[in-house]
Each structure stands twice: as C-alpha cells, then as structure tokens.
mmCIF file of C-alpha atoms in Angstrom:
data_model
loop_
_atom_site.group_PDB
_atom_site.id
_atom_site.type_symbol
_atom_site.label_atom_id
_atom_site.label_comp_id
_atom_site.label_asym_id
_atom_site.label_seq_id
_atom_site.Cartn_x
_atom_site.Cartn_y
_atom_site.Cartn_z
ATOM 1 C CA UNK A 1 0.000 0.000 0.000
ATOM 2 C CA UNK A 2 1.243 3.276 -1.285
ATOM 3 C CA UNK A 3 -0.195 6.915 0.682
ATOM 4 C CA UNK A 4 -0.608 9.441 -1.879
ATOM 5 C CA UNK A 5 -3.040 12.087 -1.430
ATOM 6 C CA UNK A 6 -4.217 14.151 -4.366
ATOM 7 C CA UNK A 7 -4.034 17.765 -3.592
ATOM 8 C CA UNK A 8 -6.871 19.766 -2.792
ATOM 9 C CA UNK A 9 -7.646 23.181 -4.152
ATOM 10 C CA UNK A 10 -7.182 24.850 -1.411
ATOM 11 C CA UNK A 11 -3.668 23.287 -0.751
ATOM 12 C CA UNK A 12 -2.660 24.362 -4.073
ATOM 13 C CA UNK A 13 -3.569 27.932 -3.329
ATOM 14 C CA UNK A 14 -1.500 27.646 -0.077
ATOM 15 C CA UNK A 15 1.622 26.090 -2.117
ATOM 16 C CA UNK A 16 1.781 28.845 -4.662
ATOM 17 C CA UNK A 17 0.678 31.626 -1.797
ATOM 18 C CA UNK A 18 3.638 30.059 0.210
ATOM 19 C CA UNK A 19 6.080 30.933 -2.270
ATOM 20 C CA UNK A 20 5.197 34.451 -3.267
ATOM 21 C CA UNK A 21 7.193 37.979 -1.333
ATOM 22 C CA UNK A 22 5.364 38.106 1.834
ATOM 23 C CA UNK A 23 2.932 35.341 1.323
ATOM 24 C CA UNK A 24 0.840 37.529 -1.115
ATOM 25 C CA UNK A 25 -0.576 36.878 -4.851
ATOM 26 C CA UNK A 26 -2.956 38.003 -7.243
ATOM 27 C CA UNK A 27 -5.745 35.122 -8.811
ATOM 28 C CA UNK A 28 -4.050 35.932 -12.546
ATOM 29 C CA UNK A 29 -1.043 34.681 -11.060
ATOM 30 C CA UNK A 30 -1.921 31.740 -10.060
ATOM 31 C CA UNK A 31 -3.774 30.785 -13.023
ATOM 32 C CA UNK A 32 -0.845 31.542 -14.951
ATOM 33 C CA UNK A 33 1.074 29.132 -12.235
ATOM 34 C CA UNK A 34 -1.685 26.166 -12.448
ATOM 35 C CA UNK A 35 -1.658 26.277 -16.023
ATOM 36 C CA UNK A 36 2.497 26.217 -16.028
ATOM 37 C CA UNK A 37 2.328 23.079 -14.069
ATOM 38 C CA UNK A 38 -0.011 21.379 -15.820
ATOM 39 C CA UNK A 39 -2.754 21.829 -13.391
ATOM 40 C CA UNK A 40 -5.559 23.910 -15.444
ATOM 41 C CA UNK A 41 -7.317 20.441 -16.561
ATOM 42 C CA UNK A 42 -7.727 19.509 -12.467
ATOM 43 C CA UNK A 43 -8.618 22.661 -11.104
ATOM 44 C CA UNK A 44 -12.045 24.746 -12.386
ATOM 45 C CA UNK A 45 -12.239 28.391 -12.580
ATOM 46 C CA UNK A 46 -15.168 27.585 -10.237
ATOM 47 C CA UNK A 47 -13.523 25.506 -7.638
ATOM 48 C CA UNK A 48 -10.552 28.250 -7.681
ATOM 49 C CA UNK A 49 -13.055 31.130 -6.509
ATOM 50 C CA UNK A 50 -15.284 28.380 -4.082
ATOM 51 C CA UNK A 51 -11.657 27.500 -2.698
ATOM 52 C CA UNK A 52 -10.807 30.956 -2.174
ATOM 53 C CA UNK A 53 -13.757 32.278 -0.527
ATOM 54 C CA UNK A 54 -13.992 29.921 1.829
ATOM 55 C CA UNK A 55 -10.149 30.337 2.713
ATOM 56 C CA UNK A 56 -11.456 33.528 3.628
ATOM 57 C CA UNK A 57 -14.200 33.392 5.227
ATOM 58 C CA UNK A 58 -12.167 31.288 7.470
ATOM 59 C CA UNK A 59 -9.527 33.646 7.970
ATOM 60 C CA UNK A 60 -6.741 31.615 6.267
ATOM 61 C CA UNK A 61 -6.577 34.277 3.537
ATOM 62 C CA UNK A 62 -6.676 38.155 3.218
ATOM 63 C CA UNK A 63 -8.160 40.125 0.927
ATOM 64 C CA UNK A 64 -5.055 43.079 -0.379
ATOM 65 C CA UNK A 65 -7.456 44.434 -2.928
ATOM 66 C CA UNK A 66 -9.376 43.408 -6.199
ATOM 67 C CA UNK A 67 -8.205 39.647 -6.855
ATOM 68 C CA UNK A 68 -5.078 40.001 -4.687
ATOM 69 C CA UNK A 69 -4.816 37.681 -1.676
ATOM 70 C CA UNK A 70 -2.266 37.205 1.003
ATOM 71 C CA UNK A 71 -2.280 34.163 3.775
ATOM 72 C CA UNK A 72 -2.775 35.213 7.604
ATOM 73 C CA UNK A 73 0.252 35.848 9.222
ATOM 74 C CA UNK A 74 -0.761 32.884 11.774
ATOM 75 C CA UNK A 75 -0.466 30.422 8.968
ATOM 76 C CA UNK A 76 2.727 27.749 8.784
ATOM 77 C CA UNK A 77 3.570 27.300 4.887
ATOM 78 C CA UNK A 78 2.287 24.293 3.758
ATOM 79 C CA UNK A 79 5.358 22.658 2.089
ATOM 80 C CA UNK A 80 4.533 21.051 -1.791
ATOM 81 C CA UNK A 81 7.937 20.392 -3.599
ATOM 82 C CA UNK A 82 6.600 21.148 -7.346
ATOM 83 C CA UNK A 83 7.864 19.207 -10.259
ATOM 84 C CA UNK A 84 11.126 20.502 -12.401
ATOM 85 C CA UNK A 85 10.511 19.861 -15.622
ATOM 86 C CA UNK A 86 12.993 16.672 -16.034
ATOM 87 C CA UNK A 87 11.067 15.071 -13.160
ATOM 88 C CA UNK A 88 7.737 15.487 -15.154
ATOM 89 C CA UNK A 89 9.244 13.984 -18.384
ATOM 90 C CA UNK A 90 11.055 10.904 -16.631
ATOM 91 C CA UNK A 91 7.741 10.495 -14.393
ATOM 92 C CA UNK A 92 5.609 10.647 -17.653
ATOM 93 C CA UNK A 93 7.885 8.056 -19.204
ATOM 94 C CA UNK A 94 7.629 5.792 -16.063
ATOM 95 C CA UNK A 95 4.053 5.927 -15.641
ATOM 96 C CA UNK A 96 3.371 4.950 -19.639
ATOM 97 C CA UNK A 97 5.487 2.106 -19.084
ATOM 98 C CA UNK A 98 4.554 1.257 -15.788
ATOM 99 C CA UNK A 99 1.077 2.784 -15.093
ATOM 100 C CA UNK A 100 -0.011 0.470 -12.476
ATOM 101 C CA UNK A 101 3.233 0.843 -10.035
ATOM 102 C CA UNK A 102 3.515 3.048 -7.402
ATOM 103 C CA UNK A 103 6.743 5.608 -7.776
ATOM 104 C CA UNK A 104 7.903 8.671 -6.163
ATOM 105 C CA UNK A 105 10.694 10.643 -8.457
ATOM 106 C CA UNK A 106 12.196 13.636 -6.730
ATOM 107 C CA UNK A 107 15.285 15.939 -6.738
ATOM 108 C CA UNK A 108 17.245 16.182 -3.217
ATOM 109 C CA UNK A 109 17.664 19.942 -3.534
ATOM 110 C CA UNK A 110 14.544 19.914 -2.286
ATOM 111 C CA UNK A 111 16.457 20.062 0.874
ATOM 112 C CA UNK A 112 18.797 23.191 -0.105
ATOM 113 C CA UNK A 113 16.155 25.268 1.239
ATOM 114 C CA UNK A 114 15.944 24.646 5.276
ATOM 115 C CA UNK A 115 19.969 24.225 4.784
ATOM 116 C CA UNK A 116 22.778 26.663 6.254
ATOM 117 C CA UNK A 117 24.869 25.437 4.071
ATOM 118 C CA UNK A 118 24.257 24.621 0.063
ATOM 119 C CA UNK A 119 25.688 21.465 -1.186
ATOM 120 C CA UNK A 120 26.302 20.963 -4.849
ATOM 121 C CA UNK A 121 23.801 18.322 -6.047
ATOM 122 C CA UNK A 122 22.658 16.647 -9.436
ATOM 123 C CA UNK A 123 20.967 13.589 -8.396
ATOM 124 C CA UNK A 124 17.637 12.787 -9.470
ATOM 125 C CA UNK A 125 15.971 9.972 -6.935
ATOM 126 C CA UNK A 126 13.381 7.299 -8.559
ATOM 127 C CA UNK A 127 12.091 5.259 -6.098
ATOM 128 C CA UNK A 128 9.855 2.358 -7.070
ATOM 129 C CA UNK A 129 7.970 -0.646 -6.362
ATOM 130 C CA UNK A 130 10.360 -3.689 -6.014
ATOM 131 C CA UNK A 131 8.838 -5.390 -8.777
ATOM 132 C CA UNK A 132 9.797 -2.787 -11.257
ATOM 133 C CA UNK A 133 12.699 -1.698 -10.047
ATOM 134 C CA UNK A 134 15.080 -3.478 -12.638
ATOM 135 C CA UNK A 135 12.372 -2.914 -15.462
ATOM 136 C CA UNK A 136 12.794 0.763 -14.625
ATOM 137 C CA UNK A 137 16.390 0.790 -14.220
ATOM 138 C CA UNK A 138 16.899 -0.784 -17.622
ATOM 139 C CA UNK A 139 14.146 1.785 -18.978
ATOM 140 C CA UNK A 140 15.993 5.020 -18.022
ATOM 141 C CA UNK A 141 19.434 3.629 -18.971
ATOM 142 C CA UNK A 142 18.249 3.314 -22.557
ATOM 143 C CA UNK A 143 16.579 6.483 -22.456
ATOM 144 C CA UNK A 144 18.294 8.948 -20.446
ATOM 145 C CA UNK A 145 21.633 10.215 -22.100
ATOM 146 C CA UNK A 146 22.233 13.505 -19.970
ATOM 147 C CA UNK A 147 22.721 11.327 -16.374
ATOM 148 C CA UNK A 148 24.363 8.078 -15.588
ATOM 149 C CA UNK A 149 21.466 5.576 -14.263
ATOM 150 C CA UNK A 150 22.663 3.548 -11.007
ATOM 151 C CA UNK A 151 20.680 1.067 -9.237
ATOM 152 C CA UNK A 152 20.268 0.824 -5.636
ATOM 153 C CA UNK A 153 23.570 2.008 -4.732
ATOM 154 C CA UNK A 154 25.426 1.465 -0.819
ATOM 155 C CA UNK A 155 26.587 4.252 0.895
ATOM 156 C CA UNK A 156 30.232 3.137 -1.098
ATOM 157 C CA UNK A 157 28.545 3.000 -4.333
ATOM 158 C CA UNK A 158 27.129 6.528 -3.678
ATOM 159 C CA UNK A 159 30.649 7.940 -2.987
ATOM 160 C CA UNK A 160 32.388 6.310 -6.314
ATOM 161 C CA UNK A 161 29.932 6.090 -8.969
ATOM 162 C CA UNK A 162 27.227 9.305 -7.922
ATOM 163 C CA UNK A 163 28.554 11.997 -5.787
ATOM 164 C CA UNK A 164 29.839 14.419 -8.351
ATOM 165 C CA UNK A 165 28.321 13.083 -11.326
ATOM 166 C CA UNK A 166 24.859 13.791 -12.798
ATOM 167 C CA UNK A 167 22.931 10.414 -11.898
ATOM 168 C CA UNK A 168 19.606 8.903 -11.328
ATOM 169 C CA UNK A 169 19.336 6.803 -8.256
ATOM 170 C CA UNK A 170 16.724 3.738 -8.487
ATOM 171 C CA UNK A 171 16.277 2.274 -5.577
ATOM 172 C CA UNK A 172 12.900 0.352 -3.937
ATOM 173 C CA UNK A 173 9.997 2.658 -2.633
ATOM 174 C CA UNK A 174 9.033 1.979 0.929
ATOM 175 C CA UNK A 175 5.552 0.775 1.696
ATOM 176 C CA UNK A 176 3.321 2.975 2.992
ATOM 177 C CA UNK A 177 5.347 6.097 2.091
ATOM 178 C CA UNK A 178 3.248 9.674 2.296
ATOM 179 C CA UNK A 179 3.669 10.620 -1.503
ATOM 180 C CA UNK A 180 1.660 13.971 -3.091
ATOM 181 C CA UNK A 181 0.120 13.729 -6.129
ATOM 182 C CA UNK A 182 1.205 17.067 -7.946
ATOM 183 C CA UNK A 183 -0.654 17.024 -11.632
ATOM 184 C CA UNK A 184 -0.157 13.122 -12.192
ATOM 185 C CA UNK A 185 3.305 13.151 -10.967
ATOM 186 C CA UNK A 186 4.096 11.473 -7.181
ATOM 187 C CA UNK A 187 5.779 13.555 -5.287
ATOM 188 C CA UNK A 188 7.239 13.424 -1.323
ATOM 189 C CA UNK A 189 5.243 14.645 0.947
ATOM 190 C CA UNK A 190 7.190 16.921 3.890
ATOM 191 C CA UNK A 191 7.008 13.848 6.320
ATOM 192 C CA UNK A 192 8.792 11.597 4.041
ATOM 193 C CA UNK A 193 11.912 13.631 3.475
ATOM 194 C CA UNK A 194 11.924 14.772 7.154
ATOM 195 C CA UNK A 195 12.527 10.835 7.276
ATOM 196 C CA UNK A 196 14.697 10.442 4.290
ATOM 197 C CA UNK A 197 17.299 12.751 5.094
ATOM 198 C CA UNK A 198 17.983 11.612 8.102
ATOM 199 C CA UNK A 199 18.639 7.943 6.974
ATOM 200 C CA UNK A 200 19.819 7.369 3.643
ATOM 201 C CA UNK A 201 23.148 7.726 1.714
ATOM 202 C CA UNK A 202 22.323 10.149 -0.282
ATOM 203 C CA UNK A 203 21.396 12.558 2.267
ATOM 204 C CA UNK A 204 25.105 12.381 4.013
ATOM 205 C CA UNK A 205 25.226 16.122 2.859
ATOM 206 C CA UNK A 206 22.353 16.895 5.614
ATOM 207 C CA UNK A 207 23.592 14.996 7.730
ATOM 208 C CA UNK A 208 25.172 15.618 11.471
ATOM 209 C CA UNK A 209 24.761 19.034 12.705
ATOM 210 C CA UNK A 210 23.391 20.183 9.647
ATOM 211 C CA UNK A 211 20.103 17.975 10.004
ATOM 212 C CA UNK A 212 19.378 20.107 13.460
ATOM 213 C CA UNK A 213 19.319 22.850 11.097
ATOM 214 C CA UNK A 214 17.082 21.668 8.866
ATOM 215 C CA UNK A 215 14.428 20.352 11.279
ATOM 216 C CA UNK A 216 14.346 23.227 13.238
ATOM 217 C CA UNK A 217 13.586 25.484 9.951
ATOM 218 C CA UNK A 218 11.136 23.106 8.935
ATOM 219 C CA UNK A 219 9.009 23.223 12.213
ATOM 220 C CA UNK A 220 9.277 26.749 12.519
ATOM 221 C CA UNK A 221 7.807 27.529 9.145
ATOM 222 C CA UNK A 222 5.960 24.688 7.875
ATOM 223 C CA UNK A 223 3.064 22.132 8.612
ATOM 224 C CA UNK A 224 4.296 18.726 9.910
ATOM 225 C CA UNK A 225 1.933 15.621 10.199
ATOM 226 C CA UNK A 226 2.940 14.178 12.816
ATOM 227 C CA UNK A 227 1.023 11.437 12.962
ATOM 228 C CA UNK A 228 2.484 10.568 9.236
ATOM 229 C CA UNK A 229 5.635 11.667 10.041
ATOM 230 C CA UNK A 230 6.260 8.415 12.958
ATOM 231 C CA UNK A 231 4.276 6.222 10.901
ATOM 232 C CA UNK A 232 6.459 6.361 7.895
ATOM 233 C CA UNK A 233 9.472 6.572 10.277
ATOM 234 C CA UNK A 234 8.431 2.970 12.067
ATOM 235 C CA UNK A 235 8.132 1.789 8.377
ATOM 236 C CA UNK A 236 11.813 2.511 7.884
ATOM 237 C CA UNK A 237 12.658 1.686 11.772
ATOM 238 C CA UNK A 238 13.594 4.917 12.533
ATOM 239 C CA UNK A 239 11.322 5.894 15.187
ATOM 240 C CA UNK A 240 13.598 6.913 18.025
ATOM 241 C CA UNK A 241 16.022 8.454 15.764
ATOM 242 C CA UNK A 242 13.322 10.852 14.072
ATOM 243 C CA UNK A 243 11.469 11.547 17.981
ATOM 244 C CA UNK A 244 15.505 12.727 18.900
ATOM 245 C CA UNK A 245 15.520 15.420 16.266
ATOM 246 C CA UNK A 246 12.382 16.413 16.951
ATOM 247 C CA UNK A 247 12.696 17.169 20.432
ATOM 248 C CA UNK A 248 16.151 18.859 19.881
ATOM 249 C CA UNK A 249 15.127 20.741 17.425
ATOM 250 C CA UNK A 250 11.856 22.035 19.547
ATOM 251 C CA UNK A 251 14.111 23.342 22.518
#
C-alpha cells in the first residue's frame, strides 16, 4: 500500500501563496502558475473562486485588494515540492510504461532550502515498487543520455559512482510512504523527506549538525503531520532516531 493524497484546491492555493514575497498573490497569477504546471485540466475556474472564498471566510486568507490575496500571518507554509521539468518527463515516461506501479521521483535539492549550508547536487531519486525496479532501471538507462542511471547504490557505491556526477538513483519505494500527487506526478510529501534525510546515503550532505538545522527550519515555518511523520518513520525503523531530532530541534 502506497499513501498518496491528491491535492486539494485549497492546498494548491497555499503552495503557490507560500512561495510568493510576503505570502501575497494576485488570482491571474496563479492561473498563470496552475496552467504552467499542468494543473488547469484539475482545477475549475469555479472551484478556484469556491476555494478561495472559503479560505477567507475562514480567515486563512486576506483580501489586499481586487483579486489580490495574502495568507494570515498565523499560517505555517504548507510545504509542496513542485515538479522541475525533467522530473515530469522521466515520471511521464515511467508511468506509460509502468502505469499500475507506485513511484515517487524527486530531486534532493529539495532540501537546499531549510539548509545553512548549500551542497552541490545533481541527483535525481526514482524510487519504485520492487517489482519494477530493474524494469525501470533498464528503462531510463536506454533512455536517459544527460545522467548516468545507477541502481540501488550502498553508501560506497554513492561515494564512487554518484557523488559528483549527474545520476539517477533507483532504488525500492518503501511501503506505505506519504507521496503527493502534484498534476499526475508522485511527489514526497514533507514527512517523508523529514525521514529520508535523516537515513539514507544520499542525504550524508544533511547529515550531522546540519540535520538540526534543517528540522528546526522546517518546524518553525511549515506544517508537519505528525502522525504521518512516525508512521512512515516505524516503516523505515527509525522511530527513536526521528522523535531525537524532533525534540532537539523544539528546545
């Protein structure tokens, strides 16, 4: 079983709002923004303007003037990590060949922005179901040119044949892992990379002092489900580990 929640209106409003100067935008621009990511064929005009007014009726949004919003100041970001381009096209590929298989593909910069200090990264993560791991592998090896494809690497692997070098990681997707759908493309949700980073090889970057860092930047500014957060990390064994950060990073 795979946890992947289809986005809501009203979190899409939040994820672009969350990403503006001072938490402010204008309904033209996010139009614009739904229909550059592929969104405009999900989301109606209509359910855009129910979305809205309801946001503010509840006090989640302000009104700045005629069709310009801005989220309450009370309101944590609501973290979405939107599709690059090159995820969209290898995702696309992936689902036409495997359309029944659960897969999350994702870009570990996604951490760059709770970090102090910014690594230099160009690894593209494709996590899959078991099954179709070695399908997928040999898929993106035949059609990806621009990165070198490497499957399931150890932490020694990741230091000789990745670090440095534009690559695609495939490695097996965890069951039960919190994944965003994002216009037909599986995304991580917050929760999972909070997990993520803190675990695997390709997140030795974050790691060590840095990871306090990141976790206290991430619960000061954005929404954490917590209740998804220690469920994924007892699906990866992690529990204590991920209930230490938290607490450090709370004091």
């Amino acid at each position: 079983m795979y946890i992947c929640g289809e986005m809501k209106t009203k979190e899409l409003i939040r994820c672009y709002a969350g990403g503006q100067p001072d938490q402010t935008f204008s309904r033209k621009g996010l139009l614009v923004w739904m229909h550059d990511m592929g969104l405009s064929n999900d989301v109606t005009d209509a359910a855009i303007s129910l979305a809205i007014s309801r946001m503010l009726q509840s006090g989640e949004l302000m009104k700045e003037s005629w069709g310009t919003y801005s989220l309450t100041s009370q309101e944590k970001r609501l973290f979405v990590p939107v599709p690059s381009e090159e995820i969209r096209g290898i995702s696309q590929l992936l689902n036409t060949e495997f359309p029944y298989t659960a897969k999350c593909v994702w870009n570990p910069e996604i951490v760059v922005l709770f970090m102090q200090h910014i690594p230099n990264l160009q690894v593209l993560i494709v996590e899959i179901e078991r099954i179709a791991m070695e399908p997928a592998f040999n898929l993106l090896q035949d059609k990806e040119s621009s990165r070198r494809v490497v499957f399931h690497p150890t932490s020694d692997d990741y230091a000789h044949y990745v670090a440095g070098f534009p690559s695609i990681i495939v490695k097996p997707l965890v069951s039960q892992s919190p994944l965003i759908d994002f216009g037909g493309v599986s995304m991580p949700s917050l929760e999972k990379i909070m997990v993520d980073i803190a675990v695997d090889a390709e997140f030795a970057f974050a790691q060590g002092a840095e990871l306090h860092t990141i976790y206290g930047n991430i619960l000061s500014s954005f929404e954490v489900n917590e209740k998804s957060l220690y469920r994924y990390a007892d699906r990866r064994g992690r529990r204590s580990l991920i209930e230490s950060l938290i607490k450090a990073s709370e004091l």
